[in-house]
Amino acid sequence: MFWRQKYLVGFSLAAFIAAALLFALVTWFLWVESVRIEEARVADLAETLGQRTEQVIVDARDMLDQFNRYPKPACSPDHVKAMQEAAIARPYIRAIGYWRAAKRICGVGFIQAIELKPSQADRVYDSGVIAWWPSPQTEVGGVRLFLMRYGKHDIAVDPRMLLETSTVQEWQAGLWVENLPLASTPWNTELPAPDTLPIGLTVDHQNDRVVSRFSLGTIFPIDVVAIEPIGLFWDRYAPMLGIATGVGLTILIVWVYFVLRYSRHRLSLSTELKEALETGQVQVHYQPIVKLSSGRCVGAEALARWTREDGEIVNPDVFLPIAEEAGLVPQITQVVLKATLRDLGQLLRKSNIAININLAPEDLTSETFGPELAESCEAAGVGPEKIKLEITERAIVDSDSSRNIISDFRKRGHQVAIDDFGTGYSSLSYLESFEIDTLKIDKSFVDAIGRDAVTSHVIGHVIDLSKSLRLETVAEGIRTVPQMRWLREQGVELGQGFLFSQPLPASEFRHYFEAQIDSKVQAIRQRPAKKVASRY
C-alpha cells in the first residue's frame, strides 16, 4: 500500500500546484482584462476630447474665414451683431475682434483690446492662420487663452471648456496639440509631457495612480494625458474582480475535489486490476479474423476483458492506461497468453488457425517474456506458428533491441504483425529493417472508406506499401459490406470487425469456428458427384 499512498500524495501535491498555478493565471487574466477595459474606456474618452478639440479649432478657423468675407462694412452694427451672435452660440469663445494692421478696431466678448496683443506667435501656418497656445503671454484675468488670428479677425478661446465633462471630474487630464499644451483640468495642474509616457495605460504602483496617454491621428497631432488615483480604479473594478475571484476559487476547489476523487478512483481501479489479474478475474475474448474472399475464419485476436465483482464491465480504453501507469501490462500479456493456451489449446493443436497476442513495449524489453512464451507453448503442446505476436509501431521505432527480439521470435517460429499501422511513426525504412510478416491497417482508415476525408486517400497507399513489402494484410474494424468489398477489390486478404463478429468468449469462439467447419463439410457432402469426380 506504500506505493499507493505515495502516488496519492504526489498526485494531490501536483493537483494543488496545478490549482495554484491556474488560480494565479485566472487572477492575472482578470487583472489584464480589467486594465484592458479601463484602457478602452480611457481611449474612448481621449478620442472624444480629441475630436472636440479638433472641431473647435476647425470651427474657429472657418468662422474667421466667414467674417473675413463678410459683405457688410467692418465694425458696422451688422458686423458687430454677427460677431456677437457667433460668440453667444459658442460657449468656448471669450472674444472675437476685427483688426486693421496692429490695431484692434472693434470686437465683442469679455476681453478688452489691449489685452489681446501677445508678442510672438507659436505657429504660423501656410494658410495664413496664426495661433498662440495658452501661456503667460495669453493670460487674461488669470485664464490662459488660446488665440487664433486669420486675416483681419481673431478669436480668443477658453481652453478649459474643452475638458468640461463629468467624465474627467475626478481625473487630472491634459490636451496637447502639435506637442504644445492646450488645456488641462484642473486648469492649473502640472502633467507629464506626452513624449515622456508610453502609449496606452500604465499602472504606476509607486505613486498609486493610473496614467494614460493616447495619440490621435487627426488633422492636428493631438495627445491626451489622463491621471487617475489607483483607488478609483480599484473601486470601479474591485466588485468584478471579487466576484470573478470567488467564482474562480469555487471552480478550482471543485476541480481539485474531482481531480483527487478521480485519482483515488484510478488508484482504486489500479489496486482492483492487480487483484483481478492475480485471482483470474481478467478474461480473454477472441475476435475472429476471416479471409475476405471466402469469409472463412483463419484465426483470432486475443483481447483482455475485465468485469469487476459488482458486474461492471471496465472498458479496455480505461483499464489499459491504468495498467501502463501501474506497470501491470506484462502481467496482462501473461494472463492473455496463458488463457489463450488454456482456452483454445485443443483447437490450436487440431486446426490450422493462429491466435494473435498483443505485446506491449515493456514485453519487448523484458528478458523473461521470450523464455516464458516458449515454455508456455511447449507445455501446452502448441507450436509457435499458432501464436502470432502483434506489436504496435511505437514499440519498434528506432530500437535495435526490439529489432533483435523480433528476429528471435521469428526464428522460434512465431509470426509478427505490426498492429494499428498508420497511427504511429513507422516509415518505409523501419518496415524494411524489421522482420515482420503481417501489416494490420488501423480501423480509422477503414472507417474513412467511401468518405470524403483525408484518411480515405491514405489507405490505398498503405495497401500498396504492404504489397510492395510482400506482407500479409489485415484490415481492422470492418463494419459494413461496402467496406469489405472495397478492401477485397484492393487485394486485402484478411479482415476483422463487427461485420463478421464482435470479440467472443472462448466457448462462443469455438462454436463460431466449429460451425464454419460443419458448414463447409456439409457443403462438400451436398456437391453433385460429377463435380466432385471432375475436381479430383
XYZ file of C-alpha atoms in Angstrom:
536
model
C 0.000 0.000 0.000
C 3.019 2.303 0.388
C 3.268 2.948 -3.324
C -0.454 3.751 -3.434
C -0.116 6.301 -0.626
C 2.990 7.752 -2.205
C 1.215 8.036 -5.531
C -1.828 9.666 -3.920
C 0.329 12.200 -2.055
C 2.253 13.013 -5.206
C -0.900 13.317 -7.248
C -2.533 15.507 -4.592
C 0.532 17.760 -4.487
C 0.525 18.010 -8.266
C -3.191 18.842 -8.212
C -2.618 21.537 -5.584
C 0.252 23.081 -7.544
C -1.798 22.949 -10.731
C -4.728 24.567 -8.913
C -2.487 27.298 -7.516
C -0.992 27.981 -10.927
C -4.431 28.008 -12.515
C -5.733 30.383 -9.840
C -2.749 32.668 -10.395
C -3.383 32.518 -14.128
C -7.070 33.361 -13.658
C -6.197 36.254 -11.331
C -3.622 37.552 -13.779
C -6.113 37.255 -16.628
C -8.754 39.178 -14.658
C -6.248 41.908 -13.862
C -5.183 42.156 -17.503
C -8.820 42.198 -18.583
C -9.604 44.985 -16.096
C -6.672 47.020 -17.390
C -7.820 46.357 -20.958
C -11.369 47.515 -20.206
C -10.078 50.624 -18.443
C -7.693 51.330 -21.297
C -10.543 51.039 -23.802
C -12.677 53.358 -21.666
C -9.963 55.998 -21.425
C -9.190 55.607 -25.131
C -12.836 56.370 -25.964
C -12.713 59.428 -23.710
C -9.447 60.571 -25.288
C -10.928 60.208 -28.742
C -13.980 62.228 -27.681
C -11.841 65.004 -26.227
C -9.534 64.994 -29.237
C -12.403 65.191 -31.699
C -13.990 68.033 -29.712
C -10.706 69.943 -29.687
C -10.202 69.476 -33.388
C -13.785 70.512 -34.060
C -13.307 73.724 -32.043
C -10.113 74.640 -33.893
C -11.584 73.911 -37.323
C -14.823 75.717 -36.432
C -12.898 78.775 -35.216
C -10.859 78.928 -38.399
C -13.944 78.567 -40.605
C -15.762 81.227 -38.597
C -12.878 83.683 -39.003
C -12.797 82.922 -42.725
C -16.518 83.748 -42.969
C -16.030 87.058 -41.158
C -13.146 87.938 -43.475
C -15.621 87.587 -46.364
C -18.467 89.355 -44.538
C -20.210 91.659 -47.065
C -21.154 94.490 -44.681
C -18.676 97.211 -43.660
C -16.250 96.280 -40.918
C -17.349 97.283 -37.410
C -20.801 98.285 -38.694
C -23.753 97.440 -36.464
C -24.494 94.397 -38.641
C -20.891 93.233 -38.441
C -20.754 93.635 -34.664
C -24.118 91.909 -34.300
C -22.915 88.963 -36.375
C -19.808 88.606 -34.160
C -21.989 88.749 -31.032
C -24.296 86.016 -32.328
C -21.305 83.814 -33.202
C -19.787 84.310 -29.729
C -23.065 83.588 -27.939
C -23.579 80.404 -29.988
C -20.170 79.079 -28.944
C -19.624 78.786 -25.167
C -15.875 78.372 -25.541
C -15.434 81.848 -27.189
C -14.296 84.672 -24.954
C -13.787 87.327 -27.663
C -13.964 87.996 -31.406
C -12.327 91.079 -32.914
C -11.532 92.946 -36.103
C -8.016 94.273 -36.721
C -6.596 96.843 -39.015
C -2.850 96.495 -39.127
C -1.727 96.269 -35.475
C -4.800 97.928 -34.033
C -7.967 96.194 -32.877
C -10.748 98.369 -34.269
C -13.771 96.596 -32.793
C -14.740 93.404 -31.064
C -17.167 91.562 -28.844
C -16.720 89.489 -25.734
C -15.287 89.804 -22.251
C -11.762 90.885 -23.145
C -10.521 94.391 -23.923
C -8.460 95.072 -26.987
C -5.282 95.944 -25.109
C -5.237 92.542 -23.527
C -5.117 90.625 -26.836
C -1.674 91.637 -28.111
C 0.769 88.747 -27.360
C 4.244 89.367 -28.685
C 5.231 86.183 -30.534
C 3.052 83.526 -32.211
C 3.574 79.821 -31.539
C 2.528 78.723 -35.026
C 2.226 80.473 -38.381
C 0.608 78.229 -40.986
C 0.870 78.402 -44.751
C -2.871 79.031 -44.886
C -2.364 82.329 -43.109
C -3.631 81.172 -39.697
C -1.596 82.473 -36.742
C -2.004 80.738 -33.356
C -0.924 81.413 -29.791
C -1.111 78.475 -27.375
C -2.102 79.144 -23.743
C 0.843 80.676 -21.946
C 1.631 83.633 -19.653
C 1.533 85.970 -22.687
C -2.088 84.949 -23.435
C -3.236 85.089 -19.828
C -6.193 87.382 -19.149
C -7.913 87.539 -15.785
C -5.964 84.520 -14.573
C -7.031 82.401 -17.546
C -4.566 81.410 -20.242
C -6.388 81.602 -23.563
C -5.899 80.015 -26.950
C -5.728 82.767 -29.604
C -6.155 82.420 -33.345
C -5.930 85.171 -35.976
C -6.887 84.673 -39.595
C -6.980 87.561 -41.991
C -8.376 90.644 -40.230
C -10.258 88.778 -37.475
C -9.165 86.993 -34.340
C -10.764 84.795 -31.724
C -9.985 84.016 -28.064
C -10.900 80.516 -26.855
C -11.133 79.431 -23.234
C -9.389 76.001 -23.356
C -10.921 74.984 -20.039
C -14.214 74.460 -21.876
C -12.630 71.728 -23.990
C -12.386 69.498 -20.889
C -15.731 70.493 -19.429
C -17.135 66.988 -18.967
C -18.310 64.980 -15.977
C -16.215 62.006 -17.066
C -12.978 63.725 -16.053
C -14.099 65.457 -12.869
C -12.074 63.107 -10.674
C -9.111 62.973 -13.018
C -6.198 65.114 -13.947
C -6.262 65.405 -17.715
C -4.476 67.416 -20.362
C -4.650 68.110 -24.108
C -1.629 68.693 -26.318
C -1.932 69.891 -29.902
C 1.187 69.696 -32.043
C 3.170 68.895 -28.878
C 2.071 72.150 -27.202
C -0.182 72.131 -24.103
C -3.635 73.456 -24.920
C -5.865 72.610 -21.948
C -5.849 70.798 -18.635
C -8.164 70.009 -15.768
C -7.804 71.215 -13.145
C -6.776 74.161 -15.312
C -3.566 74.860 -13.380
C -2.423 71.251 -12.930
C 1.061 70.161 -13.986
C 1.049 66.976 -16.096
C 3.927 64.985 -17.615
C 4.559 65.731 -21.270
C 3.185 63.083 -23.678
C 6.608 62.223 -25.079
C 7.707 61.101 -21.596
C 4.940 58.480 -21.385
C 4.292 55.224 -23.238
C 1.192 54.918 -25.398
C -1.745 53.304 -23.590
C -2.474 52.739 -19.915
C 0.220 52.299 -17.257
C -0.371 51.357 -13.629
C 2.076 53.414 -11.559
C 2.122 51.471 -8.281
C 4.910 53.614 -6.864
C 2.747 56.758 -6.985
C -0.609 54.943 -6.561
C -2.044 56.192 -9.826
C -3.088 55.066 -13.285
C -1.526 57.078 -16.118
C -2.882 57.038 -19.669
C -1.605 58.556 -22.879
C -3.299 58.355 -26.246
C -2.224 59.941 -29.533
C -4.894 60.645 -32.135
C -4.213 60.624 -35.841
C -6.447 63.573 -36.670
C -5.909 66.729 -38.767
C -3.807 68.099 -35.935
C -1.466 65.850 -33.925
C -3.380 65.615 -30.631
C -2.274 63.878 -27.427
C -4.406 63.256 -24.368
C -2.846 62.515 -20.973
C -5.019 61.424 -18.027
C -4.074 60.565 -14.445
C -6.459 58.733 -12.136
C -5.899 57.745 -8.476
C -5.470 53.989 -8.304
C -8.139 53.891 -5.605
C -10.772 54.942 -8.156
C -9.564 52.195 -10.473
C -9.949 49.614 -7.712
C -13.366 50.958 -6.744
C -14.503 50.558 -10.325
C -13.228 47.005 -10.895
C -12.975 45.531 -7.396
C -16.553 44.122 -7.489
C -15.886 42.396 -10.796
C -12.530 41.091 -9.605
C -14.056 39.952 -6.315
C -16.931 38.103 -7.952
C -14.709 36.552 -10.603
C -12.122 35.559 -7.999
C -14.828 33.979 -5.858
C -16.195 32.072 -8.839
C -12.650 31.083 -9.810
C -11.899 29.808 -6.306
C -15.126 27.815 -6.298
C -14.319 26.287 -9.658
C -10.766 25.478 -8.533
C -11.986 23.863 -5.320
C -14.469 21.768 -7.265
C -11.772 20.923 -9.804
C -9.307 19.840 -7.111
C -12.054 17.780 -5.458
C -12.846 15.915 -8.658
C -9.161 15.528 -9.541
C -8.489 13.926 -6.164
C -11.614 11.833 -6.435
C -10.598 10.752 -9.929
C -7.077 9.951 -8.741
C -8.453 7.862 -5.889
C -10.737 6.136 -8.364
C -7.825 5.373 -10.636
C -5.758 4.145 -7.720
C -8.691 2.038 -6.614
C -9.029 0.638 -10.117
C -5.288 0.053 -10.218
C -5.448 -1.945 -6.990
C -8.516 -3.842 -8.172
C -6.889 -4.595 -11.518
C -3.841 -6.016 -9.810
C -6.044 -8.249 -7.653
C -8.132 -9.220 -10.684
C -5.017 -10.325 -12.538
C -3.890 -12.378 -9.552
C -7.294 -14.020 -8.996
C -8.135 -14.729 -12.620
C -10.920 -12.169 -12.995
C -9.446 -10.779 -16.202
C -10.872 -12.858 -19.026
C -9.932 -13.144 -22.675
C -12.263 -12.704 -25.629
C -11.395 -13.612 -29.188
C -12.315 -11.580 -32.257
C -12.320 -13.713 -35.408
C -10.024 -12.896 -38.301
C -11.558 -14.034 -41.584
C -10.468 -14.494 -45.149
C -12.239 -11.781 -47.127
C -12.531 -13.867 -50.283
C -14.485 -16.646 -48.555
C -15.500 -15.383 -45.112
C -13.723 -18.376 -43.530
C -12.257 -17.890 -40.054
C -8.480 -18.338 -40.098
C -7.644 -17.025 -36.650
C -8.497 -14.505 -33.959
C -7.082 -11.682 -31.910
C -6.982 -12.330 -28.160
C -8.280 -9.325 -26.207
C -8.264 -8.778 -22.439
C -11.652 -8.091 -20.848
C -12.267 -7.135 -17.236
C -15.555 -7.467 -15.384
C -15.500 -6.217 -11.787
C -17.026 -8.158 -8.932
C -20.127 -5.960 -8.996
C -20.689 -6.854 -12.642
C -19.421 -3.564 -14.083
C -17.537 -4.002 -17.325
C -14.423 -1.831 -17.419
C -13.624 -0.673 -20.925
C -10.102 -1.528 -22.169
C -9.638 2.160 -23.006
C -9.908 2.751 -19.233
C -8.002 -0.101 -17.634
C -5.154 -0.425 -20.141
C -3.815 3.128 -19.475
C -4.136 2.363 -15.752
C -2.192 -0.843 -16.287
C 0.545 1.100 -18.090
C 0.822 3.582 -15.213
C 0.945 0.800 -12.629
C 3.379 -1.352 -14.612
C 0.846 -4.182 -14.975
C 0.993 -4.542 -18.763
C 3.419 -7.519 -18.698
C 1.057 -9.301 -16.289
C -1.852 -8.710 -18.662
C 0.201 -10.147 -21.527
C 0.960 -13.263 -19.464
C -2.692 -13.631 -18.465
C -3.819 -13.371 -22.097
C -1.158 -15.835 -23.276
C -1.932 -18.459 -20.635
C -5.684 -18.066 -21.052
C -5.354 -18.475 -24.829
C -3.336 -21.663 -24.492
C -5.735 -22.984 -21.859
C -8.986 -21.998 -23.611
C -8.036 -22.825 -27.194
C -5.135 -25.254 -26.785
C -7.051 -28.224 -28.182
C -8.437 -26.196 -31.083
C -4.979 -24.877 -31.931
C -3.484 -28.366 -31.901
C -6.057 -29.868 -34.302
C -6.657 -26.938 -36.707
C -4.692 -24.527 -38.842
C -5.802 -21.321 -37.125
C -3.450 -18.952 -35.280
C -4.232 -16.619 -32.383
C -2.787 -13.110 -32.255
C -1.382 -11.924 -28.899
C -0.760 -8.199 -28.385
C 2.636 -7.265 -26.981
C 3.395 -4.012 -25.194
C 6.709 -2.139 -25.462
C 7.540 -3.436 -21.974
C 7.321 -7.016 -23.284
C 9.960 -6.304 -25.892
C 12.364 -5.005 -23.274
C 11.660 -7.840 -20.840
C 14.340 -10.521 -20.517
C 11.846 -13.052 -19.218
C 8.990 -12.806 -21.714
C 10.716 -14.725 -24.520
C 11.608 -17.761 -22.392
C 8.186 -17.733 -20.700
C 6.472 -17.670 -24.111
C 8.477 -20.670 -25.292
C 7.859 -22.605 -22.066
C 4.114 -21.900 -22.128
C 3.722 -23.024 -25.749
C 5.762 -26.160 -25.148
C 3.797 -27.028 -22.000
C 0.501 -26.627 -23.912
C 1.755 -28.625 -26.877
C 1.061 -25.714 -29.197
C 3.510 -24.915 -31.950
C 4.960 -21.371 -32.095
C 3.397 -20.885 -35.522
C -0.031 -20.955 -33.806
C 0.771 -17.864 -31.716
C 1.170 -14.717 -33.771
C 2.593 -11.653 -31.978
C 1.161 -8.167 -32.591
C 3.415 -5.178 -31.903
C 2.477 -1.502 -32.126
C 4.512 0.971 -34.174
C 5.699 2.949 -31.170
C 7.251 -0.203 -29.744
C 9.618 -0.660 -32.676
C 10.617 2.860 -33.711
C 14.401 3.187 -33.772
C 15.028 0.336 -31.375
C 17.885 -2.082 -32.077
C 16.917 -4.251 -29.111
C 13.339 -4.517 -30.409
C 14.696 -5.495 -33.802
C 16.769 -8.291 -32.277
C 13.902 -9.579 -30.111
C 11.521 -9.649 -33.091
C 14.126 -11.535 -35.081
C 14.403 -14.098 -32.261
C 10.598 -14.524 -32.172
C 10.528 -15.291 -35.888
C 13.441 -17.709 -35.606
C 11.424 -19.620 -32.994
C 8.522 -19.870 -35.456
C 6.231 -17.025 -34.391
C 4.838 -14.701 -36.995
C 4.983 -10.983 -36.181
C 2.378 -8.357 -37.117
C 2.501 -4.565 -36.921
C -0.732 -3.508 -35.176
C -2.736 -0.310 -35.858
C -0.485 0.653 -38.731
C -0.710 4.301 -39.746
C -1.309 5.744 -36.273
C 2.318 5.726 -35.141
C 5.617 6.815 -36.626
C 6.748 3.932 -38.818
C 8.296 4.717 -42.140
C 9.195 2.536 -45.087
C 12.784 2.251 -43.905
C 11.653 0.980 -40.498
C 9.335 -1.605 -42.002
C 12.111 -2.820 -44.291
C 14.576 -3.128 -41.436
C 12.250 -5.132 -39.168
C 11.440 -8.768 -39.898
C 7.644 -8.787 -39.920
C 5.026 -10.922 -41.622
C 1.753 -9.023 -41.359
C 0.604 -5.432 -41.518
C -2.685 -4.595 -39.770
C -4.450 -1.477 -41.102
C -5.921 0.631 -38.315
C -9.713 0.882 -38.203
C -9.606 4.684 -38.541
C -8.532 4.212 -42.165
C -11.196 1.568 -42.745
C -13.858 3.915 -41.328
C -12.856 6.519 -43.929
C -13.569 4.243 -46.887
C -16.167 5.898 -49.111
C -15.947 9.202 -47.253
C -14.509 12.490 -48.403
C -11.790 12.557 -45.770
C -8.021 12.872 -45.816
C -7.555 9.377 -44.371
C -9.717 7.904 -47.139
C -6.845 8.515 -49.569
C -4.189 7.119 -47.250
C -5.469 3.550 -47.012
C -4.732 2.882 -50.671
C -1.098 3.862 -50.161
C -0.896 1.656 -47.062
C -2.208 -1.324 -49.019
C 0.273 -0.679 -51.825
C 3.073 -0.412 -49.261
C 2.128 -3.739 -47.754
C 2.035 -5.383 -51.177
C 5.417 -3.938 -52.140
C 6.931 -5.458 -48.973
C 5.101 -8.752 -49.638
C 3.350 -8.637 -46.296
C 0.063 -10.257 -45.373
C -2.533 -7.513 -44.899
C -5.291 -7.457 -42.279
C -7.920 -4.700 -42.145
C -9.296 -3.929 -38.673
C -12.689 -2.532 -37.732
C -14.704 -3.646 -40.788
C -18.351 -2.787 -40.118
C -20.102 -2.707 -43.498
C -20.351 -4.833 -46.603
C -19.183 -1.969 -48.885
C -16.031 -1.660 -46.785
C -15.378 -5.400 -47.108
C -15.976 -5.368 -50.854
C -13.682 -2.368 -51.402
C -10.893 -3.961 -49.362
C -11.284 -7.244 -51.183
C -11.080 -5.458 -54.548
C -7.845 -3.792 -53.400
C -6.298 -7.181 -52.696
C -6.533 -7.181 -48.877
C -6.554 -10.816 -47.806
C -7.839 -10.754 -44.224
C -10.117 -8.692 -42.057
C -11.766 -8.447 -38.672
C -14.596 -6.349 -37.309
C -18.196 -6.330 -36.160
C -19.362 -7.212 -39.699
C -18.080 -10.722 -39.007
C -18.227 -10.934 -35.227
C -17.609 -8.996 -32.056
C -14.994 -10.362 -29.604
C -16.314 -13.671 -28.251
C -15.684 -15.661 -25.052
C -13.674 -18.831 -25.630
C -16.676 -21.188 -25.723
C -18.559 -18.964 -28.203
C -15.488 -18.593 -30.398
C -15.030 -22.367 -30.531
C -18.675 -22.714 -31.502
C -18.252 -19.958 -34.137
C -15.248 -21.731 -35.650
C -16.720 -25.235 -35.499
C -19.964 -24.013 -37.083
C -17.954 -22.824 -40.046
C -16.232 -26.213 -40.309
C -19.565 -28.011 -40.144
C -20.987 -25.741 -42.827
C -18.007 -26.416 -45.061
C -18.259 -30.190 -44.605
C -21.999 -30.085 -45.269
C -21.415 -28.081 -48.434
C -18.882 -30.641 -49.679
C -21.286 -33.523 -48.988
C -24.043 -31.785 -50.926
C -21.935 -31.260 -54.048
C -23.022 -33.365 -57.053
C -20.934 -36.476 -57.592
C -19.983 -35.353 -61.085
C -18.451 -32.183 -59.833
C -16.504 -33.999 -57.166
C -15.213 -36.510 -59.666
C -14.208 -33.812 -62.125
C -12.481 -31.852 -59.351
C -10.260 -34.734 -58.367
